[in-house]
Amino acid sequence: MGSLSIPGVEDPDESGLSAPVCRTVTPDGDVLLLVPGDSAAARAAAHAQDDDLTAVMEITDVAPVSVPHRIRGRAWVAGWLTPVRNDQRAEAAMLLADRHPVGELLGIGEALQPEPAPGLYGRAAWMMLRLEVGEGAVDDLWGAEPVEPDEFAAASPDPLVAHEAELLQHLDAAHSEQVRGLCALLGDRSAVCGARDRAVPVGLDRFGLRVRFVDADQQAFDARFDFPEPVRDVAELRRAMHTLFEAAAE
C-alpha cells in the first residue's frame, strides 16, 4: 500500500496524491507511478520545472493474514518528481504493464496518448510520473535504517514476493499446528507460548519466516525463524519449511 505526498501541494479529493494506481521500479532505481491525469500530483508535475518538485513516497507493508497489528513495516523514498516524457513513455508503460498485468484496464494505454483524453469506461486520462530517488528509509521489526539511492537501485525483488500472500494464507489455514510448534525453537522464550496461544505466519521471504504469537488477551510478539540458507524458489522453500518443522518436532 503506497501513498505519495508533495510538500506545499494539496489534494482536496485525494484522487492522486494519496494512492497512485500502480508503481514499479526501473533498472536505474527510479520509481514509476501511474496517477489520474487530472490529479493534483499530475498537475503539479506538469507545471513544475525539471527537478524542482520534491515528493515523498510512503509504502506501508501490511500482513496478508488476519492478525492484530497487521502493519509489518514502513518505507519511505524521497526525491524529485517529473512526468515521463516523449520516447521514455512507451518503455515506462511497458514496465508498468509487465509488473501489473491488469494495467490495460487501469488505463496504461491511455497514458501513452500525447494529450489528456477520457479514460477507459469514462475514467479520467492517466499520467506516468518518475520519482528520482534521493534518499530512503525503512522501519520494521529490525529497527529503522536509512537506504542510500545506490542501495535502492541495486536491490532485487525477493523471489517469493509474488507468492507470499498465498503461501502465508496456506500456512495459516493448513499448517497452523506446525507453525505453532515452531515455538519450541525459541529456547528460553518458548515458555511464554501458552496452550491457548495462536501462532500466525505474518511474513515470508527468501531468508526465513516471521511468526506472530498472540495470547488470549491479544498480547503479541513476533519471532523470526531463519532458513539454513536463502531459498531461490517455492521448491526450495518447501524443503526449508520441512527442515524447520522437523527441527521443532524433535
mmCIF file of C-alpha atoms in Angstrom:
data_model
loop_
_atom_site.group_PDB
_atom_site.id
_atom_site.type_symbol
_atom_site.label_atom_id
_atom_site.label_comp_id
_atom_site.label_asym_id
_atom_site.label_seq_id
_atom_site.Cartn_x
_atom_site.Cartn_y
_atom_site.Cartn_z
ATOM 1 C CA MET A 1 0.000 0.000 0.000
ATOM 2 C CA GLY A 2 1.592 3.283 -1.085
ATOM 3 C CA SER A 3 0.897 6.984 -0.770
ATOM 4 C CA LEU A 4 2.501 9.995 -2.401
ATOM 5 C CA SER A 5 2.890 13.428 -0.841
ATOM 6 C CA ILE A 6 4.253 16.648 -2.329
ATOM 7 C CA PRO A 7 5.210 19.406 0.114
ATOM 8 C CA GLY A 8 3.075 22.502 -0.489
ATOM 9 C CA VAL A 9 0.613 20.742 -2.801
ATOM 10 C CA GLU A 10 -2.873 19.997 -1.505
ATOM 11 C CA ASP A 11 -5.170 17.355 -2.951
ATOM 12 C CA PRO A 12 -8.701 18.097 -1.682
ATOM 13 C CA ASP A 13 -10.333 14.996 -3.160
ATOM 14 C CA GLU A 14 -7.274 12.787 -2.593
ATOM 15 C CA SER A 15 -7.620 11.479 -6.141
ATOM 16 C CA GLY A 16 -3.951 11.277 -6.953
ATOM 17 C CA LEU A 17 -1.598 12.111 -4.089
ATOM 18 C CA SER A 18 -2.892 9.553 -1.631
ATOM 19 C CA ALA A 19 -2.761 6.393 -3.718
ATOM 20 C CA PRO A 20 -1.100 6.004 -7.135
ATOM 21 C CA VAL A 21 -2.900 3.327 -9.120
ATOM 22 C CA CYS A 22 0.257 1.271 -9.597
ATOM 23 C CA ARG A 23 4.010 1.645 -9.305
ATOM 24 C CA THR A 24 7.224 -0.108 -10.207
ATOM 25 C CA VAL A 25 10.972 0.487 -10.093
ATOM 26 C CA THR A 26 13.178 0.904 -13.159
ATOM 27 C CA PRO A 27 16.555 -0.853 -13.534
ATOM 28 C CA ASP A 28 18.170 2.510 -12.675
ATOM 29 C CA GLY A 29 16.303 2.742 -9.373
ATOM 30 C CA ASP A 30 13.682 5.358 -10.305
ATOM 31 C CA VAL A 31 10.094 4.808 -9.141
ATOM 32 C CA LEU A 32 7.435 4.911 -11.867
ATOM 33 C CA LEU A 33 3.932 5.910 -10.781
ATOM 34 C CA LEU A 34 0.623 5.856 -12.642
ATOM 35 C CA VAL A 35 -1.790 8.568 -11.449
ATOM 36 C CA PRO A 36 -5.022 10.077 -12.813
ATOM 37 C CA GLY A 37 -4.237 12.821 -15.311
ATOM 38 C CA ASP A 38 -6.465 15.332 -13.517
ATOM 39 C CA SER A 39 -4.995 14.644 -10.063
ATOM 40 C CA ALA A 40 -3.089 17.212 -8.026
ATOM 41 C CA ALA A 41 0.100 15.159 -8.405
ATOM 42 C CA ALA A 42 -0.182 15.162 -12.202
ATOM 43 C CA ARG A 43 -0.953 18.890 -12.349
ATOM 44 C CA ALA A 44 1.954 19.758 -10.055
ATOM 45 C CA ALA A 45 4.402 17.635 -12.055
ATOM 46 C CA ALA A 46 3.187 19.017 -15.391
ATOM 47 C CA HIS A 47 3.725 22.631 -14.332
ATOM 48 C CA ALA A 48 6.985 22.192 -12.432
ATOM 49 C CA GLN A 49 10.408 22.936 -13.844
ATOM 50 C CA ASP A 50 12.681 19.912 -14.191
ATOM 51 C CA ASP A 51 13.947 18.563 -10.860
ATOM 52 C CA ASP A 52 12.362 21.269 -8.686
ATOM 53 C CA LEU A 53 9.336 19.289 -7.445
ATOM 54 C CA THR A 54 10.161 17.205 -4.385
ATOM 55 C CA ALA A 55 7.943 14.322 -3.294
ATOM 56 C CA VAL A 56 7.849 11.523 -0.753
ATOM 57 C CA MET A 57 6.534 8.041 -1.426
ATOM 58 C CA GLU A 58 5.481 6.088 1.678
ATOM 59 C CA ILE A 59 4.969 2.331 1.430
ATOM 60 C CA THR A 60 3.115 0.530 4.211
ATOM 61 C CA ASP A 61 3.732 -3.217 4.404
ATOM 62 C CA VAL A 62 0.547 -4.945 5.623
ATOM 63 C CA ALA A 63 0.394 -8.646 6.504
ATOM 64 C CA PRO A 64 -1.995 -10.540 4.166
ATOM 65 C CA VAL A 65 -3.446 -12.582 7.052
ATOM 66 C CA SER A 66 -5.923 -11.786 9.822
ATOM 67 C CA VAL A 67 -3.882 -10.858 12.882
ATOM 68 C CA PRO A 68 -3.689 -7.992 15.391
ATOM 69 C CA HIS A 69 -1.336 -5.166 14.375
ATOM 70 C CA ARG A 70 -1.108 -6.100 10.694
ATOM 71 C CA ILE A 71 1.418 -3.438 9.729
ATOM 72 C CA ARG A 72 4.783 -5.185 9.348
ATOM 73 C CA GLY A 73 6.826 -2.122 8.476
ATOM 74 C CA ARG A 74 7.057 1.116 6.547
ATOM 75 C CA ALA A 75 9.440 2.509 3.982
ATOM 76 C CA TRP A 76 9.966 5.958 2.522
ATOM 77 C CA VAL A 77 11.665 7.134 -0.647
ATOM 78 C CA ALA A 78 12.066 10.840 -1.297
ATOM 79 C CA GLY A 79 13.309 12.635 -4.372
ATOM 80 C CA TRP A 80 12.297 14.644 -7.420
ATOM 81 C CA LEU A 81 9.088 14.100 -9.357
ATOM 82 C CA THR A 82 8.774 14.671 -13.112
ATOM 83 C CA PRO A 83 6.397 13.491 -15.837
ATOM 84 C CA VAL A 84 7.611 10.656 -18.040
ATOM 85 C CA ARG A 85 8.059 12.343 -21.406
ATOM 86 C CA ASN A 86 8.475 11.617 -25.108
ATOM 87 C CA ASP A 87 10.268 8.425 -26.110
ATOM 88 C CA GLN A 88 10.562 7.282 -22.492
ATOM 89 C CA ARG A 89 6.802 6.868 -22.169
ATOM 90 C CA ALA A 90 6.500 3.630 -24.150
ATOM 91 C CA GLU A 91 9.267 1.953 -22.172
ATOM 92 C CA ALA A 92 7.782 3.128 -18.873
ATOM 93 C CA ALA A 93 4.309 1.915 -19.837
ATOM 94 C CA MET A 94 5.714 -1.494 -20.764
ATOM 95 C CA LEU A 95 7.425 -1.760 -17.380
ATOM 96 C CA LEU A 96 4.215 -0.873 -15.542
ATOM 97 C CA ALA A 97 2.110 -3.237 -17.654
ATOM 98 C CA ASP A 98 4.617 -6.059 -17.150
ATOM 99 C CA ARG A 99 4.568 -5.675 -13.379
ATOM 100 C CA HIS A 100 0.784 -5.076 -13.290
ATOM 101 C CA PRO A 101 -0.973 -7.394 -15.790
ATOM 102 C CA VAL A 102 -4.302 -5.584 -15.331
ATOM 103 C CA GLY A 103 -2.660 -2.356 -16.448
ATOM 104 C CA GLU A 104 -4.663 -2.026 -19.647
ATOM 105 C CA LEU A 105 -7.881 -1.903 -17.627
ATOM 106 C CA LEU A 106 -6.320 0.742 -15.405
ATOM 107 C CA GLY A 107 -5.521 2.990 -18.330
ATOM 108 C CA ILE A 108 -1.819 2.468 -19.050
ATOM 109 C CA GLY A 109 -2.663 2.620 -22.737
ATOM 110 C CA GLU A 110 -4.287 5.999 -22.132
ATOM 111 C CA ALA A 111 -1.063 7.247 -20.540
ATOM 112 C CA LEU A 112 0.677 6.920 -23.907
ATOM 113 C CA GLN A 113 -1.625 9.446 -25.549
ATOM 114 C CA PRO A 114 0.036 12.819 -26.219
ATOM 115 C CA GLU A 115 -2.874 14.809 -24.813
ATOM 116 C CA PRO A 116 -5.281 14.136 -21.945
ATOM 117 C CA ALA A 117 -8.324 12.220 -23.098
ATOM 118 C CA PRO A 118 -11.259 10.440 -21.487
ATOM 119 C CA GLY A 119 -10.066 7.210 -19.941
ATOM 120 C CA LEU A 120 -11.422 3.708 -20.174
ATOM 121 C CA TYR A 121 -15.021 3.283 -19.029
ATOM 122 C CA GLY A 122 -15.408 7.026 -18.542
ATOM 123 C CA ARG A 123 -12.453 7.403 -16.168
ATOM 124 C CA ALA A 124 -10.015 10.294 -16.412
ATOM 125 C CA ALA A 125 -6.867 10.165 -18.515
ATOM 126 C CA TRP A 126 -3.704 8.920 -16.834
ATOM 127 C CA MET A 127 -0.198 10.268 -16.386
ATOM 128 C CA MET A 128 3.034 8.434 -15.705
ATOM 129 C CA LEU A 129 5.389 10.101 -13.238
ATOM 130 C CA ARG A 130 9.006 9.367 -12.420
ATOM 131 C CA LEU A 131 10.378 9.748 -8.880
ATOM 132 C CA GLU A 132 14.173 10.053 -8.956
ATOM 133 C CA VAL A 133 15.215 8.731 -5.556
ATOM 134 C CA GLY A 134 17.452 10.962 -3.433
ATOM 135 C CA GLU A 135 17.116 9.170 -0.104
ATOM 136 C CA GLY A 136 15.151 6.414 1.584
ATOM 137 C CA ALA A 137 14.479 4.740 4.910
ATOM 138 C CA VAL A 138 12.977 1.518 6.255
ATOM 139 C CA ASP A 139 11.336 0.994 9.663
ATOM 140 C CA ASP A 140 10.424 -2.612 10.514
ATOM 141 C CA LEU A 141 10.905 -5.389 13.073
ATOM 142 C CA TRP A 142 14.669 -4.889 12.999
ATOM 143 C CA GLY A 143 14.573 -1.126 13.565
ATOM 144 C CA ALA A 144 14.874 1.990 11.421
ATOM 145 C CA GLU A 145 17.660 2.270 8.847
ATOM 146 C CA PRO A 146 18.488 4.728 6.066
ATOM 147 C CA VAL A 147 18.727 3.468 2.494
ATOM 148 C CA GLU A 148 21.125 5.052 0.020
ATOM 149 C CA PRO A 149 19.943 5.586 -3.584
ATOM 150 C CA ASP A 150 22.563 3.184 -4.972
ATOM 151 C CA GLU A 151 21.454 0.500 -2.483
ATOM 152 C CA PHE A 152 17.850 1.045 -3.528
ATOM 153 C CA ALA A 153 18.754 0.753 -7.217
ATOM 154 C CA ALA A 154 20.826 -2.403 -6.662
ATOM 155 C CA ALA A 155 18.170 -4.202 -4.597
ATOM 156 C CA SER A 156 16.370 -7.071 -6.331
ATOM 157 C CA PRO A 157 12.825 -8.298 -5.611
ATOM 158 C CA ASP A 158 12.573 -11.244 -3.260
ATOM 159 C CA PRO A 159 11.890 -14.423 -5.283
ATOM 160 C CA LEU A 160 8.874 -15.213 -3.077
ATOM 161 C CA VAL A 161 7.234 -11.784 -3.260
ATOM 162 C CA ALA A 162 4.677 -12.764 -5.902
ATOM 163 C CA HIS A 163 3.610 -15.815 -3.883
ATOM 164 C CA GLU A 164 3.966 -14.547 -0.308
ATOM 165 C CA ALA A 165 0.293 -13.765 0.375
ATOM 166 C CA GLU A 166 -0.913 -17.129 -0.944
ATOM 167 C CA LEU A 167 1.824 -19.039 0.912
ATOM 168 C CA LEU A 168 1.144 -17.312 4.239
ATOM 169 C CA GLN A 169 -2.583 -17.906 3.940
ATOM 170 C CA HIS A 170 -1.925 -21.583 3.139
ATOM 171 C CA LEU A 171 0.404 -21.982 6.132
ATOM 172 C CA ASP A 172 -2.165 -20.361 8.412
ATOM 173 C CA ALA A 173 -5.070 -22.451 7.132
ATOM 174 C CA ALA A 174 -3.430 -25.845 6.607
ATOM 175 C CA HIS A 175 -0.374 -25.930 8.873
ATOM 176 C CA SER A 176 -1.353 -23.847 11.889
ATOM 177 C CA GLU A 177 -0.325 -26.532 14.412
ATOM 178 C CA GLN A 178 3.089 -26.963 12.803
ATOM 179 C CA VAL A 179 3.575 -23.206 12.753
ATOM 180 C CA ARG A 180 2.629 -23.031 16.415
ATOM 181 C CA GLY A 181 5.093 -25.836 17.093
ATOM 182 C CA LEU A 182 7.925 -23.561 15.996
ATOM 183 C CA CYS A 183 7.666 -22.039 19.463
ATOM 184 C CA ALA A 184 9.848 -24.960 20.596
ATOM 185 C CA LEU A 185 12.760 -23.369 18.719
ATOM 186 C CA LEU A 186 12.641 -20.182 20.802
ATOM 187 C CA GLY A 187 14.727 -21.541 23.670
ATOM 188 C CA ASP A 188 14.001 -19.682 26.906
ATOM 189 C CA ARG A 189 11.271 -17.681 25.183
ATOM 190 C CA SER A 190 9.276 -20.843 24.441
ATOM 191 C CA ALA A 191 7.890 -20.668 27.993
ATOM 192 C CA VAL A 192 5.753 -17.667 27.026
ATOM 193 C CA CYS A 193 3.791 -19.712 24.475
ATOM 194 C CA GLY A 194 0.663 -20.874 26.280
ATOM 195 C CA ALA A 195 -1.664 -23.689 25.310
ATOM 196 C CA ARG A 196 -4.292 -21.251 24.020
ATOM 197 C CA ASP A 197 -1.934 -19.004 22.080
ATOM 198 C CA ARG A 198 -2.245 -18.518 18.327
ATOM 199 C CA ALA A 199 0.723 -18.578 16.008
ATOM 200 C CA VAL A 200 0.130 -16.685 12.773
ATOM 201 C CA PRO A 201 2.678 -16.589 9.933
ATOM 202 C CA VAL A 202 2.905 -12.890 9.048
ATOM 203 C CA GLY A 203 5.997 -12.631 6.860
ATOM 204 C CA LEU A 204 7.903 -14.822 4.425
ATOM 205 C CA ASP A 205 10.970 -14.134 2.311
ATOM 206 C CA ARG A 206 13.997 -15.969 0.978
ATOM 207 C CA PHE A 207 15.737 -15.729 4.341
ATOM 208 C CA GLY A 208 13.038 -17.073 6.661
ATOM 209 C CA LEU A 209 9.584 -16.999 8.225
ATOM 210 C CA ARG A 210 8.160 -14.422 10.632
ATOM 211 C CA VAL A 211 5.509 -15.656 13.077
ATOM 212 C CA ARG A 212 3.330 -13.645 15.443
ATOM 213 C CA PHE A 213 2.376 -15.384 18.696
ATOM 214 C CA VAL A 214 -0.864 -13.996 20.141
ATOM 215 C CA ASP A 215 -2.224 -14.901 23.585
ATOM 216 C CA ALA A 216 -5.828 -14.921 24.793
ATOM 217 C CA ASP A 217 -5.552 -11.251 25.831
ATOM 218 C CA GLN A 218 -4.407 -10.271 22.305
ATOM 219 C CA GLN A 219 -0.902 -9.558 23.551
ATOM 220 C CA ALA A 220 1.563 -10.447 20.826
ATOM 221 C CA PHE A 221 5.219 -10.803 19.973
ATOM 222 C CA ASP A 222 6.991 -11.656 16.731
ATOM 223 C CA ALA A 223 9.696 -14.251 16.225
ATOM 224 C CA ARG A 224 11.899 -14.812 13.200
ATOM 225 C CA PHE A 225 12.846 -18.323 12.055
ATOM 226 C CA ASP A 226 15.747 -18.228 9.611
ATOM 227 C CA PHE A 227 16.253 -20.846 6.923
ATOM 228 C CA PRO A 228 19.617 -22.674 6.812
ATOM 229 C CA GLU A 229 20.324 -20.795 3.583
ATOM 230 C CA PRO A 230 18.360 -18.380 1.373
ATOM 231 C CA VAL A 231 15.796 -20.052 -0.880
ATOM 232 C CA ARG A 232 15.515 -19.256 -4.574
ATOM 233 C CA ASP A 233 12.048 -20.577 -5.397
ATOM 234 C CA VAL A 234 8.965 -22.288 -3.988
ATOM 235 C CA ALA A 235 10.503 -25.767 -4.310
ATOM 236 C CA GLU A 236 13.442 -24.764 -2.118
ATOM 237 C CA LEU A 237 11.006 -23.069 0.266
ATOM 238 C CA ARG A 238 9.120 -26.350 0.791
ATOM 239 C CA ARG A 239 12.353 -28.100 1.768
ATOM 240 C CA ALA A 240 13.326 -25.250 4.106
ATOM 241 C CA MET A 241 9.910 -25.319 5.803
ATOM 242 C CA HIS A 242 10.121 -29.077 6.292
ATOM 243 C CA THR A 243 13.539 -28.601 7.904
ATOM 244 C CA LEU A 244 12.065 -26.033 10.320
ATOM 245 C CA PHE A 245 9.073 -28.185 11.212
ATOM 246 C CA GLU A 246 11.235 -31.277 11.743
ATOM 247 C CA ALA A 247 13.646 -29.343 13.995
ATOM 248 C CA ALA A 248 10.725 -28.076 16.098
ATOM 249 C CA ALA A 249 9.274 -31.595 16.461
ATOM 250 C CA GLU A 250 12.495 -33.127 17.801
#
